[in-house]
């Protein structure tokens, strides 16, 4: 018998939870599913199309040193359509391109420089 892994839910480090909620809702179309506090949340969950992302507040001092922000790859069926929908609303959004490894993709960064790569196999 093997034990099956069922789902991966990333927890993104953010400096301003409210700003991150607005970015993911207004720019990426995610919906807030839960929050740990109604007034000053420090941990929240958001969802879009079955993709779950959690966000956790971290003190801005944790960004004082050079660090590499994580990147998450999300499979989508219509990369070009999603890019058309998002590109005008997100400051840090690349063009769509075909990679040498057989994907069509584009990348965005949230206000805390967490990376999201939207792609499909060609």
mmCIF file of N, CA and C in Angstrom:
data_model
loop_
_atom_site.group_PDB
_atom_site.id
_atom_site.type_symbol
_atom_site.label_atom_id
_atom_site.label_comp_id
_atom_site.label_asym_id
_atom_site.label_seq_id
_atom_site.Cartn_x
_atom_site.Cartn_y
_atom_site.Cartn_z
ATOM 1 N N UNK A 1 0.847 -1.188 0.000
ATOM 2 C CA UNK A 1 0.000 0.000 0.000
ATOM 3 C C UNK A 1 0.887 1.243 0.000
ATOM 4 N N UNK A 2 0.556 2.197 -0.835
ATOM 5 C CA UNK A 2 1.307 3.449 -0.852
ATOM 6 C C UNK A 2 0.435 4.587 -0.315
ATOM 7 N N UNK A 3 1.089 5.519 0.293
ATOM 8 C CA UNK A 3 0.386 6.693 0.805
ATOM 9 C C UNK A 3 0.450 7.761 -0.261
ATOM 10 N N UNK A 4 -0.704 8.279 -0.647
ATOM 11 C CA UNK A 4 -0.806 9.246 -1.737
ATOM 12 C C UNK A 4 -0.831 10.671 -1.190
ATOM 13 N N UNK A 5 0.015 11.507 -1.753
ATOM 14 C CA UNK A 5 -0.045 12.936 -1.446
ATOM 15 C C UNK A 5 -1.220 13.521 -2.206
ATOM 16 N N UNK A 6 -1.972 14.389 -1.593
ATOM 17 C CA UNK A 6 -3.200 14.862 -2.216
ATOM 18 C C UNK A 6 -3.160 16.290 -2.731
ATOM 19 N N UNK A 7 -2.456 17.178 -2.061
ATOM 20 C CA UNK A 7 -2.527 18.581 -2.470
ATOM 21 C C UNK A 7 -1.367 19.341 -1.866
ATOM 22 N N UNK A 8 -0.920 20.349 -2.564
ATOM 23 C CA UNK A 8 0.106 21.247 -2.058
ATOM 24 C C UNK A 8 -0.517 22.629 -1.933
ATOM 25 N N UNK A 9 -0.405 23.229 -0.764
ATOM 26 C CA UNK A 9 -0.924 24.579 -0.551
ATOM 27 C C UNK A 9 0.236 25.443 -0.077
ATOM 28 N N UNK A 10 0.740 26.313 -0.952
ATOM 29 C CA UNK A 10 1.854 27.160 -0.531
ATOM 30 C C UNK A 10 1.394 28.215 0.475
ATOM 31 N N UNK A 11 2.308 28.553 1.377
ATOM 32 C CA UNK A 11 2.092 29.645 2.322
ATOM 33 C C UNK A 11 3.101 30.731 1.962
ATOM 34 N N UNK A 12 2.600 31.846 1.439
ATOM 35 C CA UNK A 12 3.451 32.939 0.995
ATOM 36 C C UNK A 12 3.734 33.885 2.159
ATOM 37 N N UNK A 13 4.973 34.304 2.278
ATOM 38 C CA UNK A 13 5.344 35.318 3.261
ATOM 39 C C UNK A 13 4.929 36.684 2.709
ATOM 40 N N UNK A 14 4.220 37.466 3.514
ATOM 41 C CA UNK A 14 3.802 38.803 3.088
ATOM 42 C C UNK A 14 4.043 39.801 4.221
ATOM 43 N N UNK A 15 4.304 41.040 3.831
ATOM 44 C CA UNK A 15 4.519 42.100 4.826
ATOM 45 C C UNK A 15 3.226 42.796 5.215
ATOM 46 N N UNK A 16 2.278 42.875 4.278
ATOM 47 C CA UNK A 16 1.014 43.566 4.507
ATOM 48 C C UNK A 16 -0.100 42.647 4.014
ATOM 49 N N UNK A 17 -0.744 41.964 4.931
ATOM 50 C CA UNK A 17 -1.752 40.965 4.565
ATOM 51 C C UNK A 17 -2.909 41.606 3.799
ATOM 52 N N UNK A 18 -3.367 42.766 4.263
ATOM 53 C CA UNK A 18 -4.499 43.432 3.585
ATOM 54 C C UNK A 18 -4.133 43.805 2.142
ATOM 55 N N UNK A 19 -2.932 44.322 1.937
ATOM 56 C CA UNK A 19 -2.494 44.664 0.573
ATOM 57 C C UNK A 19 -2.405 43.416 -0.286
ATOM 58 N N UNK A 20 -1.950 42.318 0.281
ATOM 59 C CA UNK A 20 -1.851 41.067 -0.472
ATOM 60 C C UNK A 20 -3.232 40.532 -0.827
ATOM 61 N N UNK A 21 -4.174 40.636 0.106
ATOM 62 C CA UNK A 21 -5.552 40.217 -0.190
ATOM 63 C C UNK A 21 -6.075 41.018 -1.371
ATOM 64 N N UNK A 22 -5.873 42.329 -1.359
ATOM 65 C CA UNK A 22 -6.351 43.173 -2.464
ATOM 66 C C UNK A 22 -5.685 42.785 -3.780
ATOM 67 N N UNK A 23 -4.362 42.564 -3.774
ATOM 68 C CA UNK A 23 -3.658 42.193 -4.993
ATOM 69 C C UNK A 23 -4.193 40.878 -5.550
ATOM 70 N N UNK A 24 -4.283 39.858 -4.717
ATOM 71 C CA UNK A 24 -4.726 38.551 -5.203
ATOM 72 C C UNK A 24 -6.189 38.570 -5.613
ATOM 73 N N UNK A 25 -7.018 39.370 -4.960
ATOM 74 C CA UNK A 25 -8.431 39.466 -5.330
ATOM 75 C C UNK A 25 -8.619 40.350 -6.563
ATOM 76 N N UNK A 26 -8.104 41.559 -6.518
ATOM 77 C CA UNK A 26 -8.351 42.520 -7.590
ATOM 78 C C UNK A 26 -7.565 42.220 -8.864
ATOM 79 N N UNK A 27 -6.332 41.789 -8.729
ATOM 80 C CA UNK A 27 -5.481 41.580 -9.907
ATOM 81 C C UNK A 27 -5.531 40.157 -10.444
ATOM 82 N N UNK A 28 -5.642 39.177 -9.553
ATOM 83 C CA UNK A 28 -5.568 37.780 -9.991
ATOM 84 C C UNK A 28 -6.890 37.032 -9.904
ATOM 85 N N UNK A 29 -7.911 37.637 -9.335
ATOM 86 C CA UNK A 29 -9.232 37.011 -9.301
ATOM 87 C C UNK A 29 -9.435 35.968 -8.218
ATOM 88 N N UNK A 30 -8.595 35.957 -7.196
ATOM 89 C CA UNK A 30 -8.760 35.027 -6.083
ATOM 90 C C UNK A 30 -9.841 35.544 -5.132
ATOM 91 N N UNK A 31 -10.431 34.628 -4.366
ATOM 92 C CA UNK A 31 -11.442 34.957 -3.370
ATOM 93 C C UNK A 31 -10.914 34.606 -1.988
ATOM 94 N N UNK A 32 -11.124 35.487 -1.038
ATOM 95 C CA UNK A 32 -10.738 35.230 0.343
ATOM 96 C C UNK A 32 -11.626 34.126 0.899
ATOM 97 N N UNK A 33 -11.024 33.034 1.394
ATOM 98 C CA UNK A 33 -11.798 31.910 1.929
ATOM 99 C C UNK A 33 -11.790 31.861 3.452
ATOM 100 N N UNK A 34 -10.729 32.361 4.081
ATOM 101 C CA UNK A 34 -10.713 32.433 5.535
ATOM 102 C C UNK A 34 -9.664 33.428 5.982
ATOM 103 N N UNK A 35 -9.830 33.892 7.207
ATOM 104 C CA UNK A 35 -8.866 34.782 7.837
ATOM 105 C C UNK A 35 -8.800 34.453 9.322
ATOM 106 N N UNK A 36 -7.658 34.645 9.920
ATOM 107 C CA UNK A 36 -7.514 34.331 11.343
ATOM 108 C C UNK A 36 -8.057 35.436 12.248
ATOM 109 N N UNK A 37 -8.304 36.617 11.707
ATOM 110 C CA UNK A 37 -8.829 37.727 12.508
ATOM 111 C C UNK A 37 -9.554 38.687 11.574
ATOM 112 N N UNK A 38 -10.646 39.241 12.050
ATOM 113 C CA UNK A 38 -11.423 40.132 11.191
ATOM 114 C C UNK A 38 -10.842 41.532 11.097
ATOM 115 N N UNK A 39 -10.101 41.976 12.096
ATOM 116 C CA UNK A 39 -9.606 43.349 12.075
ATOM 117 C C UNK A 39 -8.196 43.450 11.496
ATOM 118 N N UNK A 40 -7.251 42.710 12.023
ATOM 119 C CA UNK A 40 -5.866 42.759 11.544
ATOM 120 C C UNK A 40 -5.412 41.313 11.282
ATOM 121 N N UNK A 41 -5.755 40.780 10.116
ATOM 122 C CA UNK A 41 -5.390 39.381 9.854
ATOM 123 C C UNK A 41 -3.889 39.203 9.688
ATOM 124 N N UNK A 42 -3.412 38.053 10.152
ATOM 125 C CA UNK A 42 -2.003 37.694 9.999
ATOM 126 C C UNK A 42 -1.842 36.402 9.207
ATOM 127 N N UNK A 43 -2.941 35.686 8.999
ATOM 128 C CA UNK A 43 -2.910 34.440 8.222
ATOM 129 C C UNK A 43 -4.241 34.308 7.506
ATOM 130 N N UNK A 44 -4.189 34.164 6.181
ATOM 131 C CA UNK A 44 -5.414 34.082 5.388
ATOM 132 C C UNK A 44 -5.264 33.008 4.313
ATOM 133 N N UNK A 45 -6.408 32.582 3.800
ATOM 134 C CA UNK A 45 -6.430 31.661 2.669
ATOM 135 C C UNK A 45 -7.232 32.262 1.535
ATOM 136 N N UNK A 46 -6.760 32.030 0.307
ATOM 137 C CA UNK A 46 -7.449 32.528 -0.879
ATOM 138 C C UNK A 46 -7.537 31.391 -1.887
ATOM 139 N N UNK A 47 -8.547 31.471 -2.782
ATOM 140 C CA UNK A 47 -8.786 30.397 -3.734
ATOM 141 C C UNK A 47 -9.256 30.953 -5.073
ATOM 142 N N UNK A 48 -8.820 30.309 -6.137
ATOM 143 C CA UNK A 48 -9.348 30.571 -7.468
ATOM 144 C C UNK A 48 -9.259 29.267 -8.255
ATOM 145 N N UNK A 49 -10.368 28.833 -8.801
ATOM 146 C CA UNK A 49 -10.417 27.651 -9.672
ATOM 147 C C UNK A 49 -9.780 26.421 -9.029
ATOM 148 N N UNK A 50 -9.976 26.245 -7.736
ATOM 149 C CA UNK A 50 -9.420 25.094 -7.044
ATOM 150 C C UNK A 50 -7.971 25.234 -6.627
ATOM 151 N N UNK A 51 -7.336 26.365 -6.947
ATOM 152 C CA UNK A 51 -5.964 26.644 -6.531
ATOM 153 C C UNK A 51 -6.035 27.393 -5.207
ATOM 154 N N UNK A 52 -5.412 26.840 -4.185
ATOM 155 C CA UNK A 52 -5.413 27.448 -2.861
ATOM 156 C C UNK A 52 -4.051 28.052 -2.564
ATOM 157 N N UNK A 53 -4.063 29.248 -2.021
ATOM 158 C CA UNK A 53 -2.847 29.918 -1.574
ATOM 159 C C UNK A 53 -3.125 30.486 -0.188
ATOM 160 N N UNK A 54 -2.224 30.235 0.722
ATOM 161 C CA UNK A 54 -2.306 30.851 2.044
ATOM 162 C C UNK A 54 -1.247 31.940 2.126
ATOM 163 N N UNK A 55 -1.500 32.935 2.951
ATOM 164 C CA UNK A 55 -0.553 34.028 3.162
ATOM 165 C C UNK A 55 -0.389 34.260 4.647
ATOM 166 N N UNK A 56 0.851 34.478 5.052
ATOM 167 C CA UNK A 56 1.161 34.690 6.464
ATOM 168 C C UNK A 56 2.013 35.937 6.622
ATOM 169 N N UNK A 57 1.619 36.785 7.563
ATOM 170 C CA UNK A 57 2.363 38.008 7.831
ATOM 171 C C UNK A 57 3.741 37.675 8.366
ATOM 172 N N UNK A 58 4.740 38.417 7.860
ATOM 173 C CA UNK A 58 6.106 38.361 8.376
ATOM 174 C C UNK A 58 6.613 39.786 8.497
ATOM 175 N N UNK A 59 7.330 40.047 9.533
ATOM 176 C CA UNK A 59 7.862 41.371 9.784
ATOM 177 C C UNK A 59 8.745 41.825 8.624
ATOM 178 N N UNK A 60 8.647 43.088 8.278
ATOM 179 C CA UNK A 60 9.428 43.639 7.156
ATOM 180 C C UNK A 60 10.929 43.475 7.356
ATOM 181 N N UNK A 61 11.383 43.356 8.601
ATOM 182 C CA UNK A 61 12.817 43.150 8.842
ATOM 183 C C UNK A 61 13.325 41.850 8.222
ATOM 184 N N UNK A 62 12.433 40.907 7.982
ATOM 185 C CA UNK A 62 12.836 39.651 7.355
ATOM 186 C C UNK A 62 13.222 39.847 5.889
ATOM 187 N N UNK A 63 12.920 41.018 5.344
ATOM 188 C CA UNK A 63 13.290 41.339 3.969
ATOM 189 C C UNK A 63 14.548 42.215 3.923
ATOM 190 N N UNK A 64 15.124 42.527 5.070
ATOM 191 C CA UNK A 64 16.295 43.407 5.114
ATOM 192 C C UNK A 64 17.541 42.786 4.503
ATOM 193 N N UNK A 65 17.633 41.484 4.459
ATOM 194 C CA UNK A 65 18.812 40.823 3.914
ATOM 195 C C UNK A 65 18.478 40.272 2.528
ATOM 196 N N UNK A 66 19.466 40.090 1.687
ATOM 197 C CA UNK A 66 19.167 39.516 0.367
ATOM 198 C C UNK A 66 18.631 38.100 0.517
ATOM 199 N N UNK A 67 17.498 37.866 -0.061
ATOM 200 C CA UNK A 67 16.941 36.509 -0.056
ATOM 201 C C UNK A 67 16.230 36.242 -1.376
ATOM 202 N N UNK A 68 16.065 35.004 -1.654
ATOM 203 C CA UNK A 68 15.428 34.571 -2.890
ATOM 204 C C UNK A 68 13.973 34.257 -2.588
ATOM 205 N N UNK A 69 13.073 34.996 -3.183
ATOM 206 C CA UNK A 69 11.647 34.779 -2.955
ATOM 207 C C UNK A 69 11.213 33.530 -3.717
ATOM 208 N N UNK A 70 10.283 32.761 -3.162
ATOM 209 C CA UNK A 70 9.842 31.540 -3.828
ATOM 210 C C UNK A 70 9.021 31.828 -5.080
ATOM 211 N N UNK A 71 8.976 30.836 -5.950
ATOM 212 C CA UNK A 71 8.189 30.907 -7.181
ATOM 213 C C UNK A 71 7.320 29.661 -7.257
ATOM 214 N N UNK A 72 6.085 29.839 -7.678
ATOM 215 C CA UNK A 72 5.124 28.746 -7.770
ATOM 216 C C UNK A 72 4.621 28.649 -9.203
ATOM 217 N N UNK A 73 4.568 27.427 -9.731
ATOM 218 C CA UNK A 73 4.108 27.198 -11.096
ATOM 219 C C UNK A 73 2.664 26.699 -11.058
ATOM 220 N N UNK A 74 1.810 27.331 -11.862
ATOM 221 C CA UNK A 74 0.395 27.011 -11.899
ATOM 222 C C UNK A 74 0.022 26.650 -13.334
ATOM 223 N N UNK A 75 -0.525 25.462 -13.521
ATOM 224 C CA UNK A 75 -0.930 24.996 -14.845
ATOM 225 C C UNK A 75 -2.265 25.644 -15.207
ATOM 226 N N UNK A 76 -2.341 26.205 -16.412
ATOM 227 C CA UNK A 76 -3.585 26.782 -16.931
ATOM 228 C C UNK A 76 -3.796 26.300 -18.361
ATOM 229 N N UNK A 77 -5.033 26.243 -18.788
ATOM 230 C CA UNK A 77 -5.328 25.799 -20.146
ATOM 231 C C UNK A 77 -5.095 26.899 -21.178
ATOM 232 N N UNK A 78 -5.504 28.124 -20.855
ATOM 233 C CA UNK A 78 -5.421 29.225 -21.819
ATOM 234 C C UNK A 78 -4.454 30.287 -21.295
ATOM 235 N N UNK A 79 -3.170 30.058 -21.520
ATOM 236 C CA UNK A 79 -2.132 30.973 -21.042
ATOM 237 C C UNK A 79 -2.316 32.361 -21.646
ATOM 238 N N UNK A 80 -2.549 32.424 -22.942
ATOM 239 C CA UNK A 80 -2.681 33.724 -23.604
ATOM 240 C C UNK A 80 -3.911 34.486 -23.118
ATOM 241 N N UNK A 81 -5.022 33.787 -22.937
ATOM 242 C CA UNK A 81 -6.233 34.438 -22.439
ATOM 243 C C UNK A 81 -6.055 34.965 -21.028
ATOM 244 N N UNK A 82 -5.418 34.174 -20.166
ATOM 245 C CA UNK A 82 -5.166 34.630 -18.801
ATOM 246 C C UNK A 82 -4.222 35.827 -18.812
ATOM 247 N N UNK A 83 -3.211 35.782 -19.663
ATOM 248 C CA UNK A 83 -2.282 36.916 -19.758
ATOM 249 C C UNK A 83 -3.013 38.180 -20.193
ATOM 250 N N UNK A 84 -3.882 38.070 -21.196
ATOM 251 C CA UNK A 84 -4.659 39.242 -21.638
ATOM 252 C C UNK A 84 -5.494 39.790 -20.487
ATOM 253 N N UNK A 85 -6.038 38.901 -19.680
ATOM 254 C CA UNK A 85 -6.886 39.307 -18.566
ATOM 255 C C UNK A 85 -6.090 39.992 -17.455
ATOM 256 N N UNK A 86 -4.853 39.539 -17.210
ATOM 257 C CA UNK A 86 -4.088 40.027 -16.063
ATOM 258 C C UNK A 86 -3.097 41.138 -16.378
ATOM 259 N N UNK A 87 -2.535 41.141 -17.569
ATOM 260 C CA UNK A 87 -1.374 41.984 -17.881
ATOM 261 C C UNK A 87 -1.597 43.469 -17.573
ATOM 262 N N UNK A 88 -2.736 44.003 -17.854
ATOM 263 C CA UNK A 88 -2.981 45.419 -17.622
ATOM 264 C C UNK A 88 -3.141 45.790 -16.162
ATOM 265 N N UNK A 89 -3.330 44.796 -15.290
ATOM 266 C CA UNK A 89 -3.568 45.070 -13.875
ATOM 267 C C UNK A 89 -2.363 44.797 -12.991
ATOM 268 N N UNK A 90 -1.315 44.207 -13.551
ATOM 269 C CA UNK A 90 -0.174 43.794 -12.733
ATOM 270 C C UNK A 90 1.086 44.469 -13.251
ATOM 271 N N UNK A 91 1.757 45.188 -12.375
ATOM 272 C CA UNK A 91 2.960 45.929 -12.780
ATOM 273 C C UNK A 91 4.089 44.985 -13.185
ATOM 274 N N UNK A 92 4.299 43.935 -12.427
ATOM 275 C CA UNK A 92 5.396 43.006 -12.706
ATOM 276 C C UNK A 92 4.847 41.767 -13.397
ATOM 277 N N UNK A 93 4.640 41.877 -14.703
ATOM 278 C CA UNK A 93 4.075 40.789 -15.505
ATOM 279 C C UNK A 93 4.884 40.688 -16.797
ATOM 280 N N UNK A 94 5.420 39.509 -17.073
ATOM 281 C CA UNK A 94 6.209 39.328 -18.285
ATOM 282 C C UNK A 94 5.300 39.118 -19.485
ATOM 283 N N UNK A 95 5.903 39.125 -20.648
ATOM 284 C CA UNK A 95 5.197 38.722 -21.861
ATOM 285 C C UNK A 95 5.046 37.201 -21.850
ATOM 286 N N UNK A 96 4.183 36.681 -22.701
ATOM 287 C CA UNK A 96 4.035 35.236 -22.878
ATOM 288 C C UNK A 96 5.112 34.773 -23.848
ATOM 289 N N UNK A 97 5.723 33.619 -23.565
ATOM 290 C CA UNK A 97 6.715 33.076 -24.491
ATOM 291 C C UNK A 97 6.699 31.555 -24.456
ATOM 292 N N UNK A 98 7.272 30.979 -25.501
ATOM 293 C CA UNK A 98 7.445 29.531 -25.599
ATOM 294 C C UNK A 98 8.854 29.190 -25.146
ATOM 295 N N UNK A 99 8.961 28.238 -24.225
ATOM 296 C CA UNK A 99 10.257 27.871 -23.678
ATOM 297 C C UNK A 99 10.898 26.742 -24.478
ATOM 298 N N UNK A 100 12.188 26.568 -24.275
ATOM 299 C CA UNK A 100 12.907 25.469 -24.909
ATOM 300 C C UNK A 100 12.486 24.119 -24.342
ATOM 301 N N UNK A 101 11.894 24.097 -23.149
ATOM 302 C CA UNK A 101 11.498 22.836 -22.514
ATOM 303 C C UNK A 101 10.039 22.480 -22.762
ATOM 304 N N UNK A 102 9.396 23.177 -23.724
ATOM 305 C CA UNK A 102 8.077 22.762 -24.198
ATOM 306 C C UNK A 102 6.876 23.347 -23.504
ATOM 307 N N UNK A 103 7.053 24.497 -22.848
ATOM 308 C CA UNK A 103 5.893 25.143 -22.229
ATOM 309 C C UNK A 103 5.646 26.508 -22.860
ATOM 310 N N UNK A 104 4.449 26.981 -22.691
ATOM 311 C CA UNK A 104 4.090 28.363 -23.033
ATOM 312 C C UNK A 104 3.725 28.988 -21.698
ATOM 313 N N UNK A 105 4.350 30.130 -21.354
ATOM 314 C CA UNK A 105 4.173 30.647 -20.004
ATOM 315 C C UNK A 105 4.407 32.150 -19.904
ATOM 316 N N UNK A 106 3.981 32.689 -18.768
ATOM 317 C CA UNK A 106 4.328 34.051 -18.370
ATOM 318 C C UNK A 106 4.431 34.074 -16.860
ATOM 319 N N UNK A 107 5.114 35.096 -16.346
ATOM 320 C CA UNK A 107 5.381 35.182 -14.912
ATOM 321 C C UNK A 107 4.897 36.517 -14.358
ATOM 322 N N UNK A 108 4.459 36.491 -13.103
ATOM 323 C CA UNK A 108 4.111 37.714 -12.382
ATOM 324 C C UNK A 108 4.765 37.655 -11.007
ATOM 325 N N UNK A 109 4.881 38.814 -10.382
ATOM 326 C CA UNK A 109 5.332 38.893 -8.999
ATOM 327 C C UNK A 109 4.321 39.693 -8.205
ATOM 328 N N UNK A 110 4.050 39.230 -6.989
ATOM 329 C CA UNK A 110 3.138 39.958 -6.122
ATOM 330 C C UNK A 110 3.906 41.093 -5.422
ATOM 331 N N UNK A 111 3.243 41.904 -4.613
ATOM 332 C CA UNK A 111 3.933 43.036 -3.980
ATOM 333 C C UNK A 111 5.122 42.642 -3.103
ATOM 334 N N UNK A 112 5.180 41.397 -2.643
ATOM 335 C CA UNK A 112 6.296 40.941 -1.820
ATOM 336 C C UNK A 112 7.307 40.124 -2.609
ATOM 337 N N UNK A 113 7.230 40.203 -3.934
ATOM 338 C CA UNK A 113 8.164 39.552 -4.852
ATOM 339 C C UNK A 113 8.044 38.028 -4.875
ATOM 340 N N UNK A 114 6.934 37.476 -4.374
ATOM 341 C CA UNK A 114 6.664 36.054 -4.566
ATOM 342 C C UNK A 114 6.316 35.859 -6.035
ATOM 343 N N UNK A 115 6.869 34.847 -6.657
ATOM 344 C CA UNK A 115 6.652 34.636 -8.085
ATOM 345 C C UNK A 115 5.560 33.629 -8.375
ATOM 346 N N UNK A 116 4.751 33.916 -9.385
ATOM 347 C CA UNK A 116 3.748 32.991 -9.897
ATOM 348 C C UNK A 116 4.019 32.817 -11.381
ATOM 349 N N UNK A 117 4.170 31.588 -11.799
ATOM 350 C CA UNK A 117 4.412 31.275 -13.211
ATOM 351 C C UNK A 117 3.213 30.501 -13.724
ATOM 352 N N UNK A 118 2.532 31.081 -14.689
ATOM 353 C CA UNK A 118 1.352 30.442 -15.284
ATOM 354 C C UNK A 118 1.793 29.797 -16.594
ATOM 355 N N UNK A 119 1.488 28.498 -16.782
ATOM 356 C CA UNK A 119 2.013 27.815 -17.957
ATOM 357 C C UNK A 119 1.104 26.670 -18.393
ATOM 358 N N UNK A 120 1.382 26.199 -19.605
ATOM 359 C CA UNK A 120 0.776 24.964 -20.123
ATOM 360 C C UNK A 120 1.830 24.304 -21.012
ATOM 361 N N UNK A 121 1.695 23.007 -21.182
ATOM 362 C CA UNK A 121 2.569 22.294 -22.111
ATOM 363 C C UNK A 121 2.095 22.627 -23.526
ATOM 364 N N UNK A 122 3.063 22.747 -24.445
ATOM 365 C CA UNK A 122 2.691 23.039 -25.837
ATOM 366 C C UNK A 122 2.303 21.780 -26.554
#
